[in-house]
Short mmCIF file of C-alpha atoms and ligand atoms in Angstrom, two decimals:
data_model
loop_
_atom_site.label_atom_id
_atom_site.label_comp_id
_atom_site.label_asym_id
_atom_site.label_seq_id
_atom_site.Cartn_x
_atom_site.Cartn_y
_atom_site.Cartn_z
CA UNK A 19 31.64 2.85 0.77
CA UNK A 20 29.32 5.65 -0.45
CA UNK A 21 25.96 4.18 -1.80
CA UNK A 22 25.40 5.73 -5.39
CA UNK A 23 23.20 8.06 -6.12
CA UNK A 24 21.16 5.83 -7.38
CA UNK A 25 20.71 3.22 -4.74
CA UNK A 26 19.96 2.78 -1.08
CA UNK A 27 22.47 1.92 1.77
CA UNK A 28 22.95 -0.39 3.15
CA UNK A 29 21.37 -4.00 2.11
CA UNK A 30 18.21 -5.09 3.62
CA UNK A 31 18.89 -7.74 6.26
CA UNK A 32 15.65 -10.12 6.75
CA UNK A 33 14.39 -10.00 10.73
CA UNK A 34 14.93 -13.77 11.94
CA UNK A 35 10.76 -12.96 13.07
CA UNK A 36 7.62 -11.14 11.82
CA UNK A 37 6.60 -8.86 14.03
CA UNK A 38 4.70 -10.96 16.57
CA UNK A 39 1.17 -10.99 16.80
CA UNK A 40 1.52 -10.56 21.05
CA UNK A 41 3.09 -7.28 20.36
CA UNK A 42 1.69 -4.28 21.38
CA UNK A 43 -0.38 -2.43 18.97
CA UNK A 44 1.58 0.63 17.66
CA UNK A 45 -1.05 1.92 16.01
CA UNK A 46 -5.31 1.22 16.54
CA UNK A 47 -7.85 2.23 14.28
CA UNK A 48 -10.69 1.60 16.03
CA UNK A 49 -14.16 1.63 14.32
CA UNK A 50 -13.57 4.58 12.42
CA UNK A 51 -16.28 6.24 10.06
CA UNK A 52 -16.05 9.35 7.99
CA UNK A 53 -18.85 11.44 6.01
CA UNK A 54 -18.31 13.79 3.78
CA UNK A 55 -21.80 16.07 3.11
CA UNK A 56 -23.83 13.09 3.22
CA UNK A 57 -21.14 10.72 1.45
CA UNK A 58 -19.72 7.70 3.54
CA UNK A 59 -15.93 7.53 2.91
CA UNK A 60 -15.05 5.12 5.73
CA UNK A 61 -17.44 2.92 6.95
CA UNK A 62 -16.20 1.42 10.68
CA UNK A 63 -12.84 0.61 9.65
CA UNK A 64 -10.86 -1.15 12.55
CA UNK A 65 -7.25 -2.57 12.23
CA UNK A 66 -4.36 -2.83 14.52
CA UNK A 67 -0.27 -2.47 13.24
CA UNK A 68 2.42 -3.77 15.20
CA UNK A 69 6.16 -2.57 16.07
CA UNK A 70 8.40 -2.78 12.72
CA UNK A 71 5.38 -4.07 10.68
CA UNK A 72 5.03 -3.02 7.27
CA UNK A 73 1.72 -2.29 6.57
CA UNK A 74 -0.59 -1.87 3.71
CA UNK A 75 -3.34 -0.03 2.82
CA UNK A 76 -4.57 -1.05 -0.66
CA UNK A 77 -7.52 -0.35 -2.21
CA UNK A 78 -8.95 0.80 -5.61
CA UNK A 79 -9.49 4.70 -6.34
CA UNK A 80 -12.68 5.86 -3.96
CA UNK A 81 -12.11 3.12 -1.23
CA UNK A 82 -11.21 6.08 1.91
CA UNK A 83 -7.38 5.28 1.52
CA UNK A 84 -6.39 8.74 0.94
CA UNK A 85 -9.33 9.80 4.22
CA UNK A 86 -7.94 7.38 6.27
CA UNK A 87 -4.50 8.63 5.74
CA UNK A 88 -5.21 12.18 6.33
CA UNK A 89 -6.96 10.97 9.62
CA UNK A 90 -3.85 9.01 10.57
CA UNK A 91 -1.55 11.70 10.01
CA UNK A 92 -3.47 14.44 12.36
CA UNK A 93 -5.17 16.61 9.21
CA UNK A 94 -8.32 15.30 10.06
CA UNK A 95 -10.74 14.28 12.55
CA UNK A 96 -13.12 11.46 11.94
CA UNK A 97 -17.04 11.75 12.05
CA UNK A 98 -16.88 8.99 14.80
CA UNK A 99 -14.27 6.33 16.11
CA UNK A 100 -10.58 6.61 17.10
CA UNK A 101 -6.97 6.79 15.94
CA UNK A 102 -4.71 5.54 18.51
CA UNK A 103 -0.56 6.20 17.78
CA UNK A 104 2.00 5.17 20.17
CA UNK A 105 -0.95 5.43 22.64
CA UNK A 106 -1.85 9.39 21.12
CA UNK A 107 -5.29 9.90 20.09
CA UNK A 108 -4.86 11.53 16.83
CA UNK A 109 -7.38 13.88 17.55
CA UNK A 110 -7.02 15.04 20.94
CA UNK A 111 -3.54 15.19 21.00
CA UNK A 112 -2.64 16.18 17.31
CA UNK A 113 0.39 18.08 18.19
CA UNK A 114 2.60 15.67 20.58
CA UNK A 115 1.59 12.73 17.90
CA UNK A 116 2.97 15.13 15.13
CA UNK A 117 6.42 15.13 16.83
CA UNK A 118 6.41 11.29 16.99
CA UNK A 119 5.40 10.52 13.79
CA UNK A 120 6.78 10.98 10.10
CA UNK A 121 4.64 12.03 7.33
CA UNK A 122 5.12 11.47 3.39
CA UNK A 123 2.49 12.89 1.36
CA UNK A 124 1.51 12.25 -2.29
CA UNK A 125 1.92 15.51 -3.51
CA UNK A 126 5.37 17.09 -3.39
CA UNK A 127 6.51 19.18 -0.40
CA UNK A 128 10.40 19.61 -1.20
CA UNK A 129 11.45 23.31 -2.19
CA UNK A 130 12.73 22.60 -5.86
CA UNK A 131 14.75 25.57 -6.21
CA UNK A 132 16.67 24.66 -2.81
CA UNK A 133 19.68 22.15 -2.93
CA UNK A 134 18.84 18.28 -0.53
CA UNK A 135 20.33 19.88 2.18
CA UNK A 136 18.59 23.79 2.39
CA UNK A 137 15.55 21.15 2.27
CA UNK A 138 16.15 19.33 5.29
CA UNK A 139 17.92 21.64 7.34
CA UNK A 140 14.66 23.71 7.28
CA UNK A 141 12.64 20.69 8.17
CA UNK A 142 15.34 20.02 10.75
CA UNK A 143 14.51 24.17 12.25
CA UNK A 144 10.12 23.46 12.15
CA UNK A 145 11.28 19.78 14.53
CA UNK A 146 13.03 22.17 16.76
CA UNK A 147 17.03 20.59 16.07
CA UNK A 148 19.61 23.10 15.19
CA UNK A 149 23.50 23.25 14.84
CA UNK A 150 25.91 20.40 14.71
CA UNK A 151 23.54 17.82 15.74
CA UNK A 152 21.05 19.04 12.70
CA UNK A 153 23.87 18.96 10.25
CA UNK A 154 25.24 15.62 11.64
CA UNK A 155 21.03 13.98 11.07
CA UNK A 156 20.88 15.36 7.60
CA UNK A 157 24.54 13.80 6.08
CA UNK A 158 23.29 11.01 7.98
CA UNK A 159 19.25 11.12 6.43
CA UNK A 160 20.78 12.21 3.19
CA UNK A 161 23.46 8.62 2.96
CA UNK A 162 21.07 6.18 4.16
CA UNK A 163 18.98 7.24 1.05
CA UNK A 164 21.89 7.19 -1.60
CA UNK A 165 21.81 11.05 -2.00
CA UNK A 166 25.21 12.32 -0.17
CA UNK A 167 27.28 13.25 -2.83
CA UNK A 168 24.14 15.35 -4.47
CA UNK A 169 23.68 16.60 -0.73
CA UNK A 170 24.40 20.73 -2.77
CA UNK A 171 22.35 20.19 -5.88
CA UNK A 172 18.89 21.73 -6.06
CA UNK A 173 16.37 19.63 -5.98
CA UNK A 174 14.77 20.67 -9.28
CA UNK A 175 18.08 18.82 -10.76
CA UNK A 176 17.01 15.29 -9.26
CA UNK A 177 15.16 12.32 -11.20
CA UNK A 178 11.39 11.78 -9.59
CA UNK A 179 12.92 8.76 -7.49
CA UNK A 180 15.31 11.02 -6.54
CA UNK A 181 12.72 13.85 -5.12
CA UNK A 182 10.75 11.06 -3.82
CA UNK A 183 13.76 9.99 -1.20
CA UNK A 184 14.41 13.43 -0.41
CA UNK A 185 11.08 13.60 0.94
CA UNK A 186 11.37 10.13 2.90
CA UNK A 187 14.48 11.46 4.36
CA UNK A 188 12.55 15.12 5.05
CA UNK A 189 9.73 12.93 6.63
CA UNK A 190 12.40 10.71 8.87
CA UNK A 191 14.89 13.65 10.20
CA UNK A 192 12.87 13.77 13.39
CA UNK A 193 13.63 10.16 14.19
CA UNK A 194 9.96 9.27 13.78
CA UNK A 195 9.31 5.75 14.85
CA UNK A 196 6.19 5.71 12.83
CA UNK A 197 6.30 6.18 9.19
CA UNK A 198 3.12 7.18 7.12
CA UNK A 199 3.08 7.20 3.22
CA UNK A 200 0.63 7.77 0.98
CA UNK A 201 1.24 6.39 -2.35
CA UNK A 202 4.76 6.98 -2.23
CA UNK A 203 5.90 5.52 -5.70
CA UNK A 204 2.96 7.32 -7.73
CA UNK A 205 4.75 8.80 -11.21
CA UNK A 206 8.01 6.46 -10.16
CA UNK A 207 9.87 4.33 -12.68
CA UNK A 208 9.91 0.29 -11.82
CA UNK A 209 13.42 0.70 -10.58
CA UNK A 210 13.21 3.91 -8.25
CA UNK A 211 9.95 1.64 -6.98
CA UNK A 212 11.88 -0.97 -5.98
CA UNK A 213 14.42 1.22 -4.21
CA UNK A 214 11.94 2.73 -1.95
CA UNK A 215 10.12 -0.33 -1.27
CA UNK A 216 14.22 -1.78 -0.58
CA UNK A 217 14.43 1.22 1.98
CA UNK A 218 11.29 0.99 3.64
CA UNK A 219 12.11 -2.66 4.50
CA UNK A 220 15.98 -1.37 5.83
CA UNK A 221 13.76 0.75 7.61
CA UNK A 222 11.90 -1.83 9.39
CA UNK A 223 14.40 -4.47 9.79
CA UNK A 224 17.30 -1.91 10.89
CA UNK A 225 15.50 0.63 12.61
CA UNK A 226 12.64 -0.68 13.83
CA UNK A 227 10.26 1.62 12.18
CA UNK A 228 6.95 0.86 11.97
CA UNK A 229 5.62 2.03 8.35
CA UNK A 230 1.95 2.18 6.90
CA UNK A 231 1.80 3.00 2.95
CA UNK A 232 -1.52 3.29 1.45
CA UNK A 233 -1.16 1.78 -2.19
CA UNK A 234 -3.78 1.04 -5.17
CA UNK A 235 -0.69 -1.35 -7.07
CA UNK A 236 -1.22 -5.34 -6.05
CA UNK A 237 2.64 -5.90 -6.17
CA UNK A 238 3.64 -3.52 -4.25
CA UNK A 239 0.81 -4.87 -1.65
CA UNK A 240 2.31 -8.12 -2.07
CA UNK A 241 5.73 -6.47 -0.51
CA UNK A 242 3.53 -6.19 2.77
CA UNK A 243 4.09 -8.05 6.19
CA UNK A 244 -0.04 -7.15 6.77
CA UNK A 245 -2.52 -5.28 4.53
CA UNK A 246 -5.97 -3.93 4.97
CA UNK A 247 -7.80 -4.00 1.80
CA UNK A 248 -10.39 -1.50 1.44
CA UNK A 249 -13.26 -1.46 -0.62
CA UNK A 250 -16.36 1.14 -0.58
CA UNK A 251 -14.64 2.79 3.08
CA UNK A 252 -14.99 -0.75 4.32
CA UNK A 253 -12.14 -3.43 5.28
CA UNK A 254 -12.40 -6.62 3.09
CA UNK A 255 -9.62 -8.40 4.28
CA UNK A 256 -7.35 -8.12 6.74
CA UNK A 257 -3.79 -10.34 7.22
CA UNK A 258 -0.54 -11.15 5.56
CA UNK A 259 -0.69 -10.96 1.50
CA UNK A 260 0.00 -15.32 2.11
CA UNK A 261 -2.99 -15.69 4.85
CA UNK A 262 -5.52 -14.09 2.50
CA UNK A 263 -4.57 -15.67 -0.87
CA UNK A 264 -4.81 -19.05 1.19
CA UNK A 265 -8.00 -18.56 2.23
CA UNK A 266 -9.16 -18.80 -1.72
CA UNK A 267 -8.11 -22.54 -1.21
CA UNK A 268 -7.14 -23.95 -4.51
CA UNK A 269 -6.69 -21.89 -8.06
CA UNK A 270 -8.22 -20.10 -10.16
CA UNK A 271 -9.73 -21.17 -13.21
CA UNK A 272 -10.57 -18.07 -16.17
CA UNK A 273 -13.04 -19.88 -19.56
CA UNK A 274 -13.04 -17.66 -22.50
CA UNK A 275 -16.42 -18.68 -24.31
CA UNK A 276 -18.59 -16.82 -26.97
CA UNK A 277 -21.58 -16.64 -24.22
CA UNK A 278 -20.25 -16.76 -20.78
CA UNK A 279 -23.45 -16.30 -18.90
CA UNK A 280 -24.89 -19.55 -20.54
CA UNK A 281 -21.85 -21.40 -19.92
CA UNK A 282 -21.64 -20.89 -16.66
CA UNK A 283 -25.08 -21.64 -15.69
CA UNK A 284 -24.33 -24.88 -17.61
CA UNK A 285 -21.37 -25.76 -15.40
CA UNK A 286 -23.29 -24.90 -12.08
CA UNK A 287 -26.04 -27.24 -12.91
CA UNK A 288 -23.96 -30.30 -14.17
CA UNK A 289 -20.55 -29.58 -11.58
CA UNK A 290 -20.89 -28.66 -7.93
CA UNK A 291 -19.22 -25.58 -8.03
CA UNK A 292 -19.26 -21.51 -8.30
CA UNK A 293 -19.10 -20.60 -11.65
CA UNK A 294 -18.97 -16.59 -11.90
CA UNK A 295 -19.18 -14.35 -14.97
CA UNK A 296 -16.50 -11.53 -14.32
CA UNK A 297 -15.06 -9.48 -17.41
CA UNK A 298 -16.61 -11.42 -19.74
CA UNK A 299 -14.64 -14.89 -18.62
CA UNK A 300 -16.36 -17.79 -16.56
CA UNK A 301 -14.39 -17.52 -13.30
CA UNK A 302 -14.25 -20.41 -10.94
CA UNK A 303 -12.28 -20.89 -7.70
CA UNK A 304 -11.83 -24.55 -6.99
CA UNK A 305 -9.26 -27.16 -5.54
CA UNK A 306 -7.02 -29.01 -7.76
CA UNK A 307 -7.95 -26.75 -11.06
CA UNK A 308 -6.40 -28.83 -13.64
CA UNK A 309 -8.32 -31.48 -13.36
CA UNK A 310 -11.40 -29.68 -13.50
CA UNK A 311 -10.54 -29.16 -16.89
CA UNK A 312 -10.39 -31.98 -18.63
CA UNK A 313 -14.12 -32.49 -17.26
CA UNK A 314 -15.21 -29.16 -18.02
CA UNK A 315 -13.73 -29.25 -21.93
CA UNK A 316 -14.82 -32.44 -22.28
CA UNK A 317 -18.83 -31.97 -21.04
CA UNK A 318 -19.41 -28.68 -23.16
CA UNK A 319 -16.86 -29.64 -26.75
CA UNK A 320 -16.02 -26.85 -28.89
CA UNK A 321 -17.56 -24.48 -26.80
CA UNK A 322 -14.54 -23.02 -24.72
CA UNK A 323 -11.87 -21.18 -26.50
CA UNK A 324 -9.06 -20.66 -24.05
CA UNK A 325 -8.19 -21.90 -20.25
CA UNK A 326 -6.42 -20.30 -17.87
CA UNK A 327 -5.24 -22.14 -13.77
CA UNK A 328 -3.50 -20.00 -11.75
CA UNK A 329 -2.96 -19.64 -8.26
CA UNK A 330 -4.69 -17.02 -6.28
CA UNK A 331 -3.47 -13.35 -6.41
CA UNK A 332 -4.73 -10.36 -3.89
CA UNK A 333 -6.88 -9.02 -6.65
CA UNK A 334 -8.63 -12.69 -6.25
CA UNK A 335 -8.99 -12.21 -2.80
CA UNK A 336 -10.58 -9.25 -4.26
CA UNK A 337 -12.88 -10.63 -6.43
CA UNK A 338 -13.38 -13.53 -3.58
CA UNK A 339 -14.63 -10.48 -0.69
CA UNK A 340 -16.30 -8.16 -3.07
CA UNK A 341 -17.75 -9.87 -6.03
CA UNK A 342 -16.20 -7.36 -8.47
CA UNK A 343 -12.44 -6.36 -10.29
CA UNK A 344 -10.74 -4.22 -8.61
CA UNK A 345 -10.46 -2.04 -11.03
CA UNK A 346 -13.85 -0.86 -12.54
CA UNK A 347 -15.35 1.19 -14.91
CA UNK A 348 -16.46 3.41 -11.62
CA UNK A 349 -13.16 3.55 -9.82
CA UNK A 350 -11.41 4.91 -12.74
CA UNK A 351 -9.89 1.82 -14.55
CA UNK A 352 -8.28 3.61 -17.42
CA UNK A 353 -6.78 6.81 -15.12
CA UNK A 354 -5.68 3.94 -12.57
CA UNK A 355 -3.62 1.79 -15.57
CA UNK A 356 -2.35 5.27 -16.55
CA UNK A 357 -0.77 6.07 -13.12
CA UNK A 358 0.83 2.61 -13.08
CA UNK A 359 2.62 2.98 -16.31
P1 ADP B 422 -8.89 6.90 -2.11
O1 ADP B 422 -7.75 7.63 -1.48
O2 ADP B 422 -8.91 5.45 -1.80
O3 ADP B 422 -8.99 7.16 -3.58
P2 ADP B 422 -10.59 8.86 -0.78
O4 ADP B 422 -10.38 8.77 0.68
O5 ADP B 422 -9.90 9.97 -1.52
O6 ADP B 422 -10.25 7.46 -1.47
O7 ADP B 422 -12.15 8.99 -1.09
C1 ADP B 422 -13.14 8.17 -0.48
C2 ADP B 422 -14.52 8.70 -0.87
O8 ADP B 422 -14.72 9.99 -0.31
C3 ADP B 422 -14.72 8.84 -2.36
O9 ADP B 422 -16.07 8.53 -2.64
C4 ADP B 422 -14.45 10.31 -2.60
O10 ADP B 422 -15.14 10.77 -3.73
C5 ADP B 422 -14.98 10.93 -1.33
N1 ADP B 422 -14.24 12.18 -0.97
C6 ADP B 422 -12.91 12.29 -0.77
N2 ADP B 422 -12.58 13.56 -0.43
C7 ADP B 422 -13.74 14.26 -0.43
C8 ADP B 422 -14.09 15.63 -0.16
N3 ADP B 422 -13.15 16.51 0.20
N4 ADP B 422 -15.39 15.98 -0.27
C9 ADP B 422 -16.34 15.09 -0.61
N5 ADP B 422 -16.10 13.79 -0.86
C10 ADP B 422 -14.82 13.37 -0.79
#
């Protein structure tokens, strides 16, 4: 059946196995720093993705995602360290990695004013494939992501989700086994979202591709076998989205009070436990949460106007690594909330 224009063919199937952590290393980044006149953007960051992983970058506005990317994807060379892909240094052998690996940048790169197909079959002509073969990739490119019965439209025609898998499939024609994206749903609806995060799984499970997507959105981090979590051009945490909200241990507990600070220099001296002051709420990470409260309400009465236990979430893990939100003031909060809505 033909996929609609709106979806992605064919359903994910789940891999029976993670990728396995005795698999070679697809990709290194090893110890890699970059200045920029003076400014540290990354500061030693080291990491290692497997085969068919799915791996995120996240990490608020400022953290070296976008740096890191551009050194990834052969644009750049770092200060110091080294970018190892499918055993290519990135910088010594920029032009035999560029062959091997697919590229999808943030900004556009898709002719508007040319139909899906004028698109790829020029992308197909800079990779070197021609012909028969080239038109038989792009029908191909152009089904798997739901666009083959717009293959003639122009471009300029297309909803942003639509543009956006144009793009993927521009970035895949090559057969790249390595899939780089940078911040691929920016300025997409929640459901075109979904459907690229849908095909970048198909990708993995059905194709073996291993893809690394730099993203600033927690739930889309979340959708990650592995992420690196940048902060300040440094990694914070490294492992699967599960591995690092476990290491919290326990909830978190959020007190609305009238003076924070004093409150939770009160709980530290009468409870033996962390009690942080974060965005105006007492913060507290602790085992077993809900019983906590009872004891807390009960030792400081009437002072404590609302109570929140949850379990941990990545921006936690956050908070737990860095000591701040992940969104700040200084990262651009308010453009960041913006670009998610
Ligand atoms: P992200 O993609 O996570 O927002 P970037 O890699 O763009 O982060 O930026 C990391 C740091 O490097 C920031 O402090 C940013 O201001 C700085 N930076 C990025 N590009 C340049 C540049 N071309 N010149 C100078 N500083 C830059």
């Amino acid at each position: 059946m033909t996929p609609k224009a709106t979806e992605f063919a064919p359903a994910p199937a789940r891999p029976a196995e993670p990728a396995h952590s005795a698999d070679p290393a697809v990709i290194v980044v090893d110890n890699i720093r970059h200045r920029y006149d003076g400014r540290m953007a990354l500061d030693g960051v080291s990491f290692q993705v497997r085969s068919a992983e799915l791996f995120g970058l996240l990490g608020p506005n400022g953290s070296g995602k976008t740096t890191l990317f551009r050194i990834l994807s052969t644009l750049m060379l770092p200060s110091e360290g080294r970018a190892m892909i499918l055993g290519r240094d990135a910088a010594k052998d920029p032009n035999g990695l560029r062959r091997q690996i697919g590229v999808v940048f943030q900004a556009q790169s898709v002719d508007v004013k040319l139909s899906a197909f004028e698109n790829l079959r020029h992308q197909g002509h800079l990779y070197g494939l021609s012909g028969a073969p080239l038109r038989a990739r792009i029908q191909e490119m152009l089904g798997r992501v739901g666009l083959a019965d717009r293959a003639n439209e122009r471009v300029e025609t297309f909803s942003g989700g639509m543009q956006r898998r144009v793009e993927l499939a521009k970035g895949l024609l090559h057969h790249p086994s390595v899939l780089l994206l940078d911040e691929p749903t920016t300025g997409l609806d929640p459901g075109a979202r979904r459907d690229l995060w849908q095909y970048l799984r198909i990708l993995r499970d059905e194709e073996h591709v291993t893809v690394i997507v730099t993203t600033h959105l927690m739930e889309e981090a979340e959708r990650c076998d592995r992420l690196a979590i940048l902060n300040q051009g440094k990694v914070v945490a490294l492992g699967t989205p599960a591995e690092l909200k476990h290491e919290i241990g326990g909830d978190v507990i959020l007190l609305e009070a009238d003076d924070p600070e004093s409150l939770a220099q009160r709980i530290r001296a009468r409870f033996p436990v962390e009690a942080a002051v974060l965005a105006g709420k007492v913060r507290i990470e602790l085992e077993n949460g809900h019983r906590f409260i009872t004891d807390v309400v009960e030792a400081f009465p009437g002072e404590i106007q609302s109570v929140s236990v949850s379990k941990p979430t990545l921006e936690d893990v956050f908070i737990h690594r860095t000591g701040h939100r992940f969104w700040t003031e200084a990262n651009g909060e308010a453009a960041a909330a913006k670009k998610k809505h």
